[in-house]
C-alpha cells in the first residue's frame, strides 16, 4: 500500500511549525499538537520513529535541526514513507545549494510549497527526481553562500522529459570529448573472536559512475558474479567459465538499469544519467577474502585498569 499521507509537517527543535501541507481532510489541523505533546515533550524522539496516537500514525525523521513528520490515518507503507522523506530532502538540497535546515526552509517558503504540490498528490508520492522537476519548476531557491553556482544549461523539451521513458537524461547533450569514469567503493564488516577466528564477515559495495557522453548512449556492464556466469553457461550450453567468481546476495540498481535484460541475460544495460550517479549497490557474504586481521591482546592490570595492544596483520593471498 502506498503512503497515502494525510499531512506533512516541518518542525524545528522547539516544536514550532515551519511549514505544513494538508493533502486530505481526514485529519485536523491540530494533529501537530498531539505530536508535540505526546512525543516531543516526553523526550521519546529517539525511541521509535513511528508512533500511533489515537487513530493516526506519525512517521518522523530528524534532518539537521528540522523534524519532518508525516501523518497518516490509515494503514500505510512505512518504508515508502521514509523513502519519500529521504528523496524529498535530496530534492530540497538540490534547489537550496546543498543546505537543508531551519534557515533554508524559512528562506524558501514559496518554492517548498510548489515542490510539495508536485511531489505528492492527494497523499500519494509522485516524481521526486531533481533532474525532471527542474525542467518545469525553474524557480531558484535561496542558496547557501558556500554552495556552488548552478549551471546555466538550457532545458529544451521539458514535456518529453516528464512523460518520456528516459526521464533521467535530457536530449541533445553534446560533449567534445566523451568520457566515462567508474569507481568501486567497498566496505568490509568483520566479527572476530578473541582467538582470531572469523565469526562473520560481509562486504557492502557500490559502483559510482560519472558520465559525460553525447546523445543517448546504451552502455553495458558485465559482472563476474556466480549466478550470472551460470546463467550464461546455460544459455550457451557449455561449461561455466573458469576464473574467479563472486556470489552477490543483495543487488540494488539505479532506475536507469534495464531490469528485464538483467534478469534474462545477467547484463547490466542502461542509458546513464548525465554527470555523477550511483549505478548499483551490492552485498557479499560468501568467499570474502579479508585484506588484514586485527589481533588484540588484553591484559588486566587491576580492577580499574587494563592494557590493550592491537596488531594489524596483513594477509597475502596467492593467485
PDB file of C-alpha atoms in Angstrom:
ATOM      1  CA  UNK A   1       0.000   0.000   0.000  1.00  0.00           C
ATOM      2  CA  UNK A   2       1.375   3.474  -0.824  1.00  0.00           C
ATOM      3  CA  UNK A   3       1.972   6.151   1.755  1.00  0.00           C
ATOM      4  CA  UNK A   4      -1.454   7.833   1.488  1.00  0.00           C
ATOM      5  CA  UNK A   5      -0.275  10.692   3.696  1.00  0.00           C
ATOM      6  CA  UNK A   6      -2.867  12.969   5.199  1.00  0.00           C
ATOM      7  CA  UNK A   7      -0.438  15.761   6.090  1.00  0.00           C
ATOM      8  CA  UNK A   8       3.241  16.598   6.266  1.00  0.00           C
ATOM      9  CA  UNK A   9       4.814  18.972   8.787  1.00  0.00           C
ATOM     10  CA  UNK A  10       8.225  20.599   9.085  1.00  0.00           C
ATOM     11  CA  UNK A  11       9.063  21.447  12.711  1.00  0.00           C
ATOM     12  CA  UNK A  12      12.074  22.996  14.378  1.00  0.00           C
ATOM     13  CA  UNK A  13      13.648  21.605  17.543  1.00  0.00           C
ATOM     14  CA  UNK A  14      11.250  23.621  19.735  1.00  0.00           C
ATOM     15  CA  UNK A  15       8.222  22.088  18.022  1.00  0.00           C
ATOM     16  CA  UNK A  16       7.220  25.216  16.089  1.00  0.00           C
ATOM     17  CA  UNK A  17       5.644  24.561  12.694  1.00  0.00           C
ATOM     18  CA  UNK A  18       7.837  25.962   9.949  1.00  0.00           C
ATOM     19  CA  UNK A  19       5.690  24.800   7.060  1.00  0.00           C
ATOM     20  CA  UNK A  20       2.956  22.209   6.554  1.00  0.00           C
ATOM     21  CA  UNK A  21       0.797  20.797   3.787  1.00  0.00           C
ATOM     22  CA  UNK A  22      -2.581  19.049   4.251  1.00  0.00           C
ATOM     23  CA  UNK A  23      -3.336  16.531   1.491  1.00  0.00           C
ATOM     24  CA  UNK A  24      -6.533  15.007   2.918  1.00  0.00           C
ATOM     25  CA  UNK A  25      -9.386  16.168   5.124  1.00  0.00           C
ATOM     26  CA  UNK A  26      -9.384  13.092   7.377  1.00  0.00           C
ATOM     27  CA  UNK A  27      -7.109  14.729   9.980  1.00  0.00           C
ATOM     28  CA  UNK A  28      -7.467  18.007  11.779  1.00  0.00           C
ATOM     29  CA  UNK A  29      -5.073  20.902  11.752  1.00  0.00           C
ATOM     30  CA  UNK A  30      -4.226  20.301  15.413  1.00  0.00           C
ATOM     31  CA  UNK A  31      -2.532  16.940  14.746  1.00  0.00           C
ATOM     32  CA  UNK A  32       0.839  18.564  15.229  1.00  0.00           C
ATOM     33  CA  UNK A  33      -0.195  19.454  18.785  1.00  0.00           C
ATOM     34  CA  UNK A  34      -0.594  15.747  19.558  1.00  0.00           C
ATOM     35  CA  UNK A  35       2.878  15.055  18.182  1.00  0.00           C
ATOM     36  CA  UNK A  36       4.366  17.904  20.199  1.00  0.00           C
ATOM     37  CA  UNK A  37       2.619  16.875  23.423  1.00  0.00           C
ATOM     38  CA  UNK A  38       2.963  13.091  23.337  1.00  0.00           C
ATOM     39  CA  UNK A  39       6.358  12.739  21.645  1.00  0.00           C
ATOM     40  CA  UNK A  40       8.495  15.883  21.730  1.00  0.00           C
ATOM     41  CA  UNK A  41       7.700  16.997  25.261  1.00  0.00           C
ATOM     42  CA  UNK A  42       8.085  13.472  26.650  1.00  0.00           C
ATOM     43  CA  UNK A  43      11.622  13.212  25.147  1.00  0.00           C
ATOM     44  CA  UNK A  44      10.778   9.993  23.289  1.00  0.00           C
ATOM     45  CA  UNK A  45      12.058  11.129  19.909  1.00  0.00           C
ATOM     46  CA  UNK A  46      14.925   8.654  19.833  1.00  0.00           C
ATOM     47  CA  UNK A  47      12.976   5.558  20.862  1.00  0.00           C
ATOM     48  CA  UNK A  48      10.969   4.780  17.717  1.00  0.00           C
ATOM     49  CA  UNK A  49      10.380   6.809  14.526  1.00  0.00           C
ATOM     50  CA  UNK A  50       6.810   5.503  14.243  1.00  0.00           C
ATOM     51  CA  UNK A  51       4.193   6.364  16.837  1.00  0.00           C
ATOM     52  CA  UNK A  52       0.447   5.874  16.919  1.00  0.00           C
ATOM     53  CA  UNK A  53      -1.659   8.407  18.791  1.00  0.00           C
ATOM     54  CA  UNK A  54      -5.384   7.965  18.731  1.00  0.00           C
ATOM     55  CA  UNK A  55      -6.438   6.957  15.244  1.00  0.00           C
ATOM     56  CA  UNK A  56      -3.404   8.445  13.461  1.00  0.00           C
ATOM     57  CA  UNK A  57       0.153   7.289  12.902  1.00  0.00           C
ATOM     58  CA  UNK A  58       3.153   9.626  12.942  1.00  0.00           C
ATOM     59  CA  UNK A  59       6.276   8.888  10.879  1.00  0.00           C
ATOM     60  CA  UNK A  60       9.044  11.337  11.720  1.00  0.00           C
ATOM     61  CA  UNK A  61      12.702  11.873  10.914  1.00  0.00           C
ATOM     62  CA  UNK A  62      15.199  14.495  12.021  1.00  0.00           C
ATOM     63  CA  UNK A  63      17.320  16.161   9.338  1.00  0.00           C
ATOM     64  CA  UNK A  64      19.784  18.721  10.723  1.00  0.00           C
ATOM     65  CA  UNK A  65      17.674  20.926  13.059  1.00  0.00           C
ATOM     66  CA  UNK A  66      14.345  20.096  11.387  1.00  0.00           C
ATOM     67  CA  UNK A  67      11.815  17.340  12.112  1.00  0.00           C
ATOM     68  CA  UNK A  68       9.813  16.082   9.126  1.00  0.00           C
ATOM     69  CA  UNK A  69       6.559  14.474  10.271  1.00  0.00           C
ATOM     70  CA  UNK A  70       4.148  12.532   8.041  1.00  0.00           C
ATOM     71  CA  UNK A  71       0.662  11.929   9.453  1.00  0.00           C
ATOM     72  CA  UNK A  72      -1.478   9.060   8.123  1.00  0.00           C
ATOM     73  CA  UNK A  73      -4.916   7.968   9.247  1.00  0.00           C
ATOM     74  CA  UNK A  74      -4.918   4.501   7.647  1.00  0.00           C
ATOM     75  CA  UNK A  75      -2.584   1.575   7.162  1.00  0.00           C
ATOM     76  CA  UNK A  76       0.426   2.722   5.116  1.00  0.00           C
ATOM     77  CA  UNK A  77       3.803   1.530   3.922  1.00  0.00           C
ATOM     78  CA  UNK A  78       6.302   2.834   6.481  1.00  0.00           C
ATOM     79  CA  UNK A  79       9.360   2.100   4.331  1.00  0.00           C
ATOM     80  CA  UNK A  80       7.824   4.021   1.446  1.00  0.00           C
ATOM     81  CA  UNK A  81       7.126   6.966   3.754  1.00  0.00           C
ATOM     82  CA  UNK A  82      10.733   7.223   4.938  1.00  0.00           C
ATOM     83  CA  UNK A  83      11.996   6.717   1.392  1.00  0.00           C
ATOM     84  CA  UNK A  84       9.815   9.647   0.359  1.00  0.00           C
ATOM     85  CA  UNK A  85      11.317  11.809   3.125  1.00  0.00           C
ATOM     86  CA  UNK A  86      14.896  10.961   2.100  1.00  0.00           C
ATOM     87  CA  UNK A  87      14.202  11.667  -1.577  1.00  0.00           C
ATOM     88  CA  UNK A  88      12.355  14.893  -0.742  1.00  0.00           C
ATOM     89  CA  UNK A  89      15.275  16.157   1.353  1.00  0.00           C
ATOM     90  CA  UNK A  90      17.679  15.379  -1.500  1.00  0.00           C
ATOM     91  CA  UNK A  91      15.381  17.344  -3.821  1.00  0.00           C
ATOM     92  CA  UNK A  92      15.280  20.347  -1.482  1.00  0.00           C
ATOM     93  CA  UNK A  93      19.066  20.289  -1.132  1.00  0.00           C
ATOM     94  CA  UNK A  94      19.471  20.373  -4.905  1.00  0.00           C
ATOM     95  CA  UNK A  95      17.385  23.571  -5.011  1.00  0.00           C
ATOM     96  CA  UNK A  96      18.935  25.163  -1.921  1.00  0.00           C
ATOM     97  CA  UNK A  97      22.551  24.558  -2.890  1.00  0.00           C
ATOM     98  CA  UNK A  98      23.147  21.562  -0.618  1.00  0.00           C
ATOM     99  CA  UNK A  99      21.730  23.021   2.616  1.00  0.00           C
ATOM    100  CA  UNK A 100      18.599  21.850   4.421  1.00  0.00           C
ATOM    101  CA  UNK A 101      17.934  23.395   7.811  1.00  0.00           C
ATOM    102  CA  UNK A 102      15.548  25.806   9.515  1.00  0.00           C
ATOM    103  CA  UNK A 103      17.033  28.856   7.792  1.00  0.00           C
ATOM    104  CA  UNK A 104      16.794  27.242   4.357  1.00  0.00           C
ATOM    105  CA  UNK A 105      13.117  26.455   4.936  1.00  0.00           C
ATOM    106  CA  UNK A 106      12.307  29.963   6.153  1.00  0.00           C
ATOM    107  CA  UNK A 107      14.017  31.469   3.102  1.00  0.00           C
ATOM    108  CA  UNK A 108      12.215  29.255   0.581  1.00  0.00           C
ATOM    109  CA  UNK A 109       8.573  29.058   1.674  1.00  0.00           C
ATOM    110  CA  UNK A 110       7.092  29.637  -1.780  1.00  0.00           C
ATOM    111  CA  UNK A 111       9.399  27.181  -3.515  1.00  0.00           C
ATOM    112  CA  UNK A 112       8.773  24.456  -0.921  1.00  0.00           C
ATOM    113  CA  UNK A 113       5.010  24.777  -1.260  1.00  0.00           C
ATOM    114  CA  UNK A 114       5.329  24.488  -5.035  1.00  0.00           C
ATOM    115  CA  UNK A 115       7.508  21.402  -4.715  1.00  0.00           C
ATOM    116  CA  UNK A 116       5.183  19.778  -2.158  1.00  0.00           C
ATOM    117  CA  UNK A 117       2.311  20.142  -4.612  1.00  0.00           C
ATOM    118  CA  UNK A 118       4.325  18.372  -7.303  1.00  0.00           C
ATOM    119  CA  UNK A 119       5.967  15.534  -5.368  1.00  0.00           C
ATOM    120  CA  UNK A 120       2.787  14.354  -3.613  1.00  0.00           C
ATOM    121  CA  UNK A 121      -0.780  14.258  -4.941  1.00  0.00           C
ATOM    122  CA  UNK A 122      -3.647  13.510  -2.536  1.00  0.00           C
ATOM    123  CA  UNK A 123      -1.152  11.862  -0.225  1.00  0.00           C
ATOM    124  CA  UNK A 124       0.471   9.631  -2.851  1.00  0.00           C
ATOM    125  CA  UNK A 125       4.149  10.155  -3.790  1.00  0.00           C
ATOM    126  CA  UNK A 126       4.864  11.309  -7.321  1.00  0.00           C
ATOM    127  CA  UNK A 127       8.037  12.157  -9.203  1.00  0.00           C
ATOM    128  CA  UNK A 128      10.900  13.261  -6.937  1.00  0.00           C
ATOM    129  CA  UNK A 129      13.705  13.384  -9.496  1.00  0.00           C
ATOM    130  CA  UNK A 130      15.540  16.746  -9.283  1.00  0.00           C
ATOM    131  CA  UNK A 131      16.589  16.478 -12.935  1.00  0.00           C
ATOM    132  CA  UNK A 132      12.973  16.266 -14.094  1.00  0.00           C
ATOM    133  CA  UNK A 133      11.405  18.739 -11.655  1.00  0.00           C
ATOM    134  CA  UNK A 134      13.974  21.411 -12.513  1.00  0.00           C
ATOM    135  CA  UNK A 135      12.790  21.292 -16.108  1.00  0.00           C
ATOM    136  CA  UNK A 136       9.440  22.893 -15.315  1.00  0.00           C
ATOM    137  CA  UNK A 137       9.939  24.319 -11.800  1.00  0.00           C
ATOM    138  CA  UNK A 138      12.663  26.743 -12.778  1.00  0.00           C
ATOM    139  CA  UNK A 139      12.446  28.964  -9.709  1.00  0.00           C
ATOM    140  CA  UNK A 140      15.789  29.108  -7.921  1.00  0.00           C
ATOM    141  CA  UNK A 141      15.930  28.797  -4.176  1.00  0.00           C
ATOM    142  CA  UNK A 142      17.903  30.985  -1.809  1.00  0.00           C
ATOM    143  CA  UNK A 143      21.224  29.182  -1.904  1.00  0.00           C
ATOM    144  CA  UNK A 144      23.902  28.987   0.734  1.00  0.00           C
ATOM    145  CA  UNK A 145      26.821  31.379   0.131  1.00  0.00           C
ATOM    146  CA  UNK A 146      29.159  28.359   0.306  1.00  0.00           C
ATOM    147  CA  UNK A 147      27.315  26.362  -2.362  1.00  0.00           C
ATOM    148  CA  UNK A 148      28.477  26.135  -5.939  1.00  0.00           C
ATOM    149  CA  UNK A 149      26.870  28.282  -8.589  1.00  0.00           C
ATOM    150  CA  UNK A 150      24.179  26.462 -10.588  1.00  0.00           C
ATOM    151  CA  UNK A 151      24.923  25.698 -14.194  1.00  0.00           C
ATOM    152  CA  UNK A 152      23.106  27.645 -16.894  1.00  0.00           C
ATOM    153  CA  UNK A 153      22.403  24.729 -19.189  1.00  0.00           C
ATOM    154  CA  UNK A 154      19.373  25.008 -21.462  1.00  0.00           C
ATOM    155  CA  UNK A 155      16.361  22.828 -20.672  1.00  0.00           C
ATOM    156  CA  UNK A 156      14.691  22.061 -24.001  1.00  0.00           C
ATOM    157  CA  UNK A 157      11.678  19.817 -24.488  1.00  0.00           C
ATOM    158  CA  UNK A 158      10.582  19.641 -20.850  1.00  0.00           C
ATOM    159  CA  UNK A 159       7.325  17.836 -21.643  1.00  0.00           C
ATOM    160  CA  UNK A 160       9.194  14.968 -23.272  1.00  0.00           C
ATOM    161  CA  UNK A 161      11.441  14.630 -20.245  1.00  0.00           C
ATOM    162  CA  UNK A 162       8.483  14.448 -17.860  1.00  0.00           C
ATOM    163  CA  UNK A 163       6.441  11.934 -19.862  1.00  0.00           C
ATOM    164  CA  UNK A 164       9.157  10.074 -21.774  1.00  0.00           C
ATOM    165  CA  UNK A 165      10.699   6.699 -20.975  1.00  0.00           C
ATOM    166  CA  UNK A 166      14.128   8.172 -20.217  1.00  0.00           C
ATOM    167  CA  UNK A 167      13.271  10.829 -17.680  1.00  0.00           C
ATOM    168  CA  UNK A 168      16.663  10.883 -16.009  1.00  0.00           C
ATOM    169  CA  UNK A 169      18.544  12.183 -19.051  1.00  0.00           C
ATOM    170  CA  UNK A 170      17.992  15.222 -21.255  1.00  0.00           C
ATOM    171  CA  UNK A 171      18.122  15.028 -25.020  1.00  0.00           C
ATOM    172  CA  UNK A 172      20.593  16.949 -27.111  1.00  0.00           C
ATOM    173  CA  UNK A 173      23.642  16.540 -24.871  1.00  0.00           C
ATOM    174  CA  UNK A 174      26.868  17.174 -26.792  1.00  0.00           C
ATOM    175  CA  UNK A 175      30.428  16.869 -25.479  1.00  0.00           C
ATOM    176  CA  UNK A 176      33.640  17.494 -27.348  1.00  0.00           C
ATOM    177  CA  UNK A 177      35.190  14.515 -25.577  1.00  0.00           C
ATOM    178  CA  UNK A 178      33.170  11.501 -24.443  1.00  0.00           C
ATOM    179  CA  UNK A 179      34.319  10.278 -21.028  1.00  0.00           C
ATOM    180  CA  UNK A 180      33.160   7.625 -18.562  1.00  0.00           C
ATOM    181  CA  UNK A 181      34.607   7.210 -15.052  1.00  0.00           C
ATOM    182  CA  UNK A 182      33.833   4.187 -12.858  1.00  0.00           C
ATOM    183  CA  UNK A 183      34.734   3.746  -9.189  1.00  0.00           C
ATOM    184  CA  UNK A 184      34.046   0.747  -6.949  1.00  0.00           C
ATOM    185  CA  UNK A 185      33.840   1.517  -3.229  1.00  0.00           C
ATOM    186  CA  UNK A 186      33.668  -1.422  -0.809  1.00  0.00           C
ATOM    187  CA  UNK A 187      33.420  -1.706   2.972  1.00  0.00           C
ATOM    188  CA  UNK A 188      34.385  -4.865   4.855  1.00  0.00           C
ATOM    189  CA  UNK A 189      32.458  -5.735   8.013  1.00  0.00           C
ATOM    190  CA  UNK A 190      34.112  -8.346  10.236  1.00  0.00           C
ATOM    191  CA  UNK A 191      33.312 -10.023  13.556  1.00  0.00           C
ATOM    192  CA  UNK A 192      36.228 -11.988  15.019  1.00  0.00           C
ATOM    193  CA  UNK A 193      36.557 -13.993  18.224  1.00  0.00           C
ATOM    194  CA  UNK A 194      39.262 -13.412  20.828  1.00  0.00           C
ATOM    195  CA  UNK A 195      41.230 -16.344  19.364  1.00  0.00           C
ATOM    196  CA  UNK A 196      41.326 -14.857  15.882  1.00  0.00           C
ATOM    197  CA  UNK A 197      38.536 -16.997  14.391  1.00  0.00           C
ATOM    198  CA  UNK A 198      36.325 -15.180  11.895  1.00  0.00           C
ATOM    199  CA  UNK A 199      32.721 -15.448  13.085  1.00  0.00           C
ATOM    200  CA  UNK A 200      31.027 -13.337  10.444  1.00  0.00           C
ATOM    201  CA  UNK A 201      32.199 -11.266   7.505  1.00  0.00           C
ATOM    202  CA  UNK A 202      30.496  -9.462   4.667  1.00  0.00           C
ATOM    203  CA  UNK A 203      31.247  -6.809   2.093  1.00  0.00           C
ATOM    204  CA  UNK A 204      28.978  -3.941   1.075  1.00  0.00           C
ATOM    205  CA  UNK A 205      29.912  -2.139  -2.083  1.00  0.00           C
ATOM    206  CA  UNK A 206      28.658   0.367  -4.594  1.00  0.00           C
ATOM    207  CA  UNK A 207      29.576   1.293  -8.144  1.00  0.00           C
ATOM    208  CA  UNK A 208      29.826   5.035  -8.766  1.00  0.00           C
ATOM    209  CA  UNK A 209      29.879   6.394 -12.293  1.00  0.00           C
ATOM    210  CA  UNK A 210      30.475   9.771 -13.860  1.00  0.00           C
ATOM    211  CA  UNK A 211      29.409  10.030 -17.498  1.00  0.00           C
ATOM    212  CA  UNK A 212      29.974  12.819 -19.993  1.00  0.00           C
ATOM    213  CA  UNK A 213      28.568  11.301 -23.172  1.00  0.00           C
ATOM    214  CA  UNK A 214      26.800  12.793 -26.159  1.00  0.00           C
ATOM    215  CA  UNK A 215      23.349  11.735 -27.288  1.00  0.00           C
ATOM    216  CA  UNK A 216      21.554   8.722 -25.800  1.00  0.00           C
ATOM    217  CA  UNK A 217      24.250   6.049 -25.289  1.00  0.00           C
ATOM    218  CA  UNK A 218      23.352   2.480 -24.325  1.00  0.00           C
ATOM    219  CA  UNK A 219      26.037   1.121 -22.003  1.00  0.00           C
ATOM    220  CA  UNK A 220      26.611  -2.453 -20.879  1.00  0.00           C
ATOM    221  CA  UNK A 221      28.476  -3.654 -17.816  1.00  0.00           C
ATOM    222  CA  UNK A 222      29.433  -7.285 -17.222  1.00  0.00           C
ATOM    223  CA  UNK A 223      29.749  -8.812 -13.758  1.00  0.00           C
ATOM    224  CA  UNK A 224      31.726 -11.880 -12.750  1.00  0.00           C
ATOM    225  CA  UNK A 225      29.057 -12.974 -10.306  1.00  0.00           C
ATOM    226  CA  UNK A 226      28.388 -16.684  -9.893  1.00  0.00           C
ATOM    227  CA  UNK A 227      24.709 -16.564 -10.817  1.00  0.00           C
ATOM    228  CA  UNK A 228      25.361 -14.557 -13.951  1.00  0.00           C
ATOM    229  CA  UNK A 229      28.075 -16.875 -15.237  1.00  0.00           C
ATOM    230  CA  UNK A 230      25.962 -19.952 -14.557  1.00  0.00           C
ATOM    231  CA  UNK A 231      23.093 -18.359 -16.463  1.00  0.00           C
ATOM    232  CA  UNK A 232      25.389 -17.532 -19.348  1.00  0.00           C
ATOM    233  CA  UNK A 233      26.729 -21.081 -19.475  1.00  0.00           C
ATOM    234  CA  UNK A 234      23.185 -22.448 -19.626  1.00  0.00           C
ATOM    235  CA  UNK A 235      22.317 -20.152 -22.500  1.00  0.00           C
ATOM    236  CA  UNK A 236      25.414 -21.180 -24.432  1.00  0.00           C
ATOM    237  CA  UNK A 237      25.125 -24.880 -23.427  1.00  0.00           C
ATOM    238  CA  UNK A 238      28.717 -25.206 -22.326  1.00  0.00           C
ATOM    239  CA  UNK A 239      30.556 -25.483 -19.005  1.00  0.00           C
ATOM    240  CA  UNK A 240      30.852 -22.494 -16.737  1.00  0.00           C
ATOM    241  CA  UNK A 241      33.748 -20.179 -17.466  1.00  0.00           C
ATOM    242  CA  UNK A 242      36.842 -20.617 -15.394  1.00  0.00           C
ATOM    243  CA  UNK A 243      38.193 -17.853 -13.211  1.00  0.00           C
ATOM    244  CA  UNK A 244      37.267 -16.076 -10.029  1.00  0.00           C
ATOM    245  CA  UNK A 245      33.585 -15.569  -9.407  1.00  0.00           C
ATOM    246  CA  UNK A 246      31.632 -13.846  -6.675  1.00  0.00           C
ATOM    247  CA  UNK A 247      28.179 -14.561  -5.331  1.00  0.00           C
ATOM    248  CA  UNK A 248      26.085 -11.430  -4.884  1.00  0.00           C
ATOM    249  CA  UNK A 249      23.416 -11.672  -2.205  1.00  0.00           C
ATOM    250  CA  UNK A 250      21.639  -8.328  -2.500  1.00  0.00           C
ATOM    251  CA  UNK A 251      21.743  -6.027  -5.518  1.00  0.00           C
ATOM    252  CA  UNK A 252      20.074  -2.627  -5.869  1.00  0.00           C
ATOM    253  CA  UNK A 253      20.184  -0.779  -9.194  1.00  0.00           C
ATOM    254  CA  UNK A 254      19.644   2.779 -10.319  1.00  0.00           C
ATOM    255  CA  UNK A 255      16.378   3.333 -12.150  1.00  0.00           C
ATOM    256  CA  UNK A 256      18.246   3.632 -15.456  1.00  0.00           C
ATOM    257  CA  UNK A 257      19.160  -0.088 -15.470  1.00  0.00           C
ATOM    258  CA  UNK A 258      17.101  -2.383 -17.690  1.00  0.00           C
ATOM    259  CA  UNK A 259      15.938  -4.979 -15.157  1.00  0.00           C
ATOM    260  CA  UNK A 260      14.318  -7.185 -17.787  1.00  0.00           C
ATOM    261  CA  UNK A 261      17.600  -7.671 -19.597  1.00  0.00           C
ATOM    262  CA  UNK A 262      19.434  -8.220 -16.314  1.00  0.00           C
ATOM    263  CA  UNK A 263      17.015 -10.972 -15.260  1.00  0.00           C
ATOM    264  CA  UNK A 264      17.255 -12.747 -18.610  1.00  0.00           C
ATOM    265  CA  UNK A 265      20.887 -12.149 -19.618  1.00  0.00           C
ATOM    266  CA  UNK A 266      22.524 -11.010 -16.347  1.00  0.00           C
ATOM    267  CA  UNK A 267      23.885  -7.982 -18.174  1.00  0.00           C
ATOM    268  CA  UNK A 268      23.714  -4.509 -16.645  1.00  0.00           C
ATOM    269  CA  UNK A 269      22.396  -2.469 -19.568  1.00  0.00           C
ATOM    270  CA  UNK A 270      21.488   1.175 -19.068  1.00  0.00           C
ATOM    271  CA  UNK A 271      21.192   4.640 -20.540  1.00  0.00           C
ATOM    272  CA  UNK A 272      23.207   6.637 -17.998  1.00  0.00           C
ATOM    273  CA  UNK A 273      22.176   9.951 -16.448  1.00  0.00           C
ATOM    274  CA  UNK A 274      24.377  12.913 -17.227  1.00  0.00           C
ATOM    275  CA  UNK A 275      27.050  13.502 -14.627  1.00  0.00           C
ATOM    276  CA  UNK A 276      27.698  11.575 -11.414  1.00  0.00           C
ATOM    277  CA  UNK A 277      25.351   8.893 -10.080  1.00  0.00           C
ATOM    278  CA  UNK A 278      25.317   5.593  -8.191  1.00  0.00           C
ATOM    279  CA  UNK A 279      24.779   2.723 -10.622  1.00  0.00           C
ATOM    280  CA  UNK A 280      24.293  -0.127  -8.148  1.00  0.00           C
ATOM    281  CA  UNK A 281      24.804  -1.371  -4.593  1.00  0.00           C
ATOM    282  CA  UNK A 282      25.529  -4.940  -3.589  1.00  0.00           C
ATOM    283  CA  UNK A 283      26.393  -7.171  -0.641  1.00  0.00           C
ATOM    284  CA  UNK A 284      28.610 -10.275  -0.459  1.00  0.00           C
ATOM    285  CA  UNK A 285      28.661 -12.777   2.419  1.00  0.00           C
ATOM    286  CA  UNK A 286      30.392 -15.799   0.846  1.00  0.00           C
ATOM    287  CA  UNK A 287      34.026 -16.109  -0.214  1.00  0.00           C
ATOM    288  CA  UNK A 288      35.184 -12.856   1.378  1.00  0.00           C
ATOM    289  CA  UNK A 289      38.973 -12.512   1.272  1.00  0.00           C
ATOM    290  CA  UNK A 290      39.999 -10.349   4.214  1.00  0.00           C
ATOM    291  CA  UNK A 291      42.770  -7.823   3.444  1.00  0.00           C
ATOM    292  CA  UNK A 292      44.117  -7.930   7.013  1.00  0.00           C
ATOM    293  CA  UNK A 293      43.465  -9.250  10.507  1.00  0.00           C
ATOM    294  CA  UNK A 294      43.255  -7.326  13.745  1.00  0.00           C
ATOM    295  CA  UNK A 295      44.790  -9.242  16.670  1.00  0.00           C
ATOM    296  CA  UNK A 296      44.080  -7.706  20.098  1.00  0.00           C
ATOM    297  CA  UNK A 297      45.921  -8.543  23.299  1.00  0.00           C
ATOM    298  CA  UNK A 298      44.221  -7.532  26.553  1.00  0.00           C
ATOM    299  CA  UNK A 299      45.885  -7.553  29.964  1.00  0.00           C
ATOM    300  CA  UNK A 300      44.076  -6.701  33.183  1.00  0.00           C
ATOM    301  CA  UNK A 301      46.346  -4.558  35.362  1.00  0.00           C
ATOM    302  CA  UNK A 302      43.861  -4.080  38.169  1.00  0.00           C
ATOM    303  CA  UNK A 303      40.230  -3.604  38.945  1.00  0.00           C
ATOM    304  CA  UNK A 304      40.043  -0.319  37.031  1.00  0.00           C
ATOM    305  CA  UNK A 305      42.958  -0.585  34.603  1.00  0.00           C
ATOM    306  CA  UNK A 306      43.722  -2.669  31.562  1.00  0.00           C
ATOM    307  CA  UNK A 307      46.275  -2.679  28.776  1.00  0.00           C
ATOM    308  CA  UNK A 308      45.167  -3.274  25.190  1.00  0.00           C
ATOM    309  CA  UNK A 309      47.604  -3.919  22.338  1.00  0.00           C
ATOM    310  CA  UNK A 310      46.251  -4.149  18.809  1.00  0.00           C
ATOM    311  CA  UNK A 311      48.273  -5.620  15.952  1.00  0.00           C
ATOM    312  CA  UNK A 312      47.372  -5.290  12.299  1.00  0.00           C
ATOM    313  CA  UNK A 313      48.461  -8.360  10.341  1.00  0.00           C
ATOM    314  CA  UNK A 314      48.365  -8.198   6.563  1.00  0.00           C
ATOM    315  CA  UNK A 315      47.066 -11.283   4.763  1.00  0.00           C
ATOM    316  CA  UNK A 316      48.676 -12.262   1.465  1.00  0.00           C
ATOM    317  CA  UNK A 317      46.616 -14.293  -0.983  1.00  0.00           C
ATOM    318  CA  UNK A 318      48.169 -16.453  -3.666  1.00  0.00           C
ATOM    319  CA  UNK A 319      46.752 -16.170  -7.162  1.00  0.00           C
TER     320      UNK A 319
END
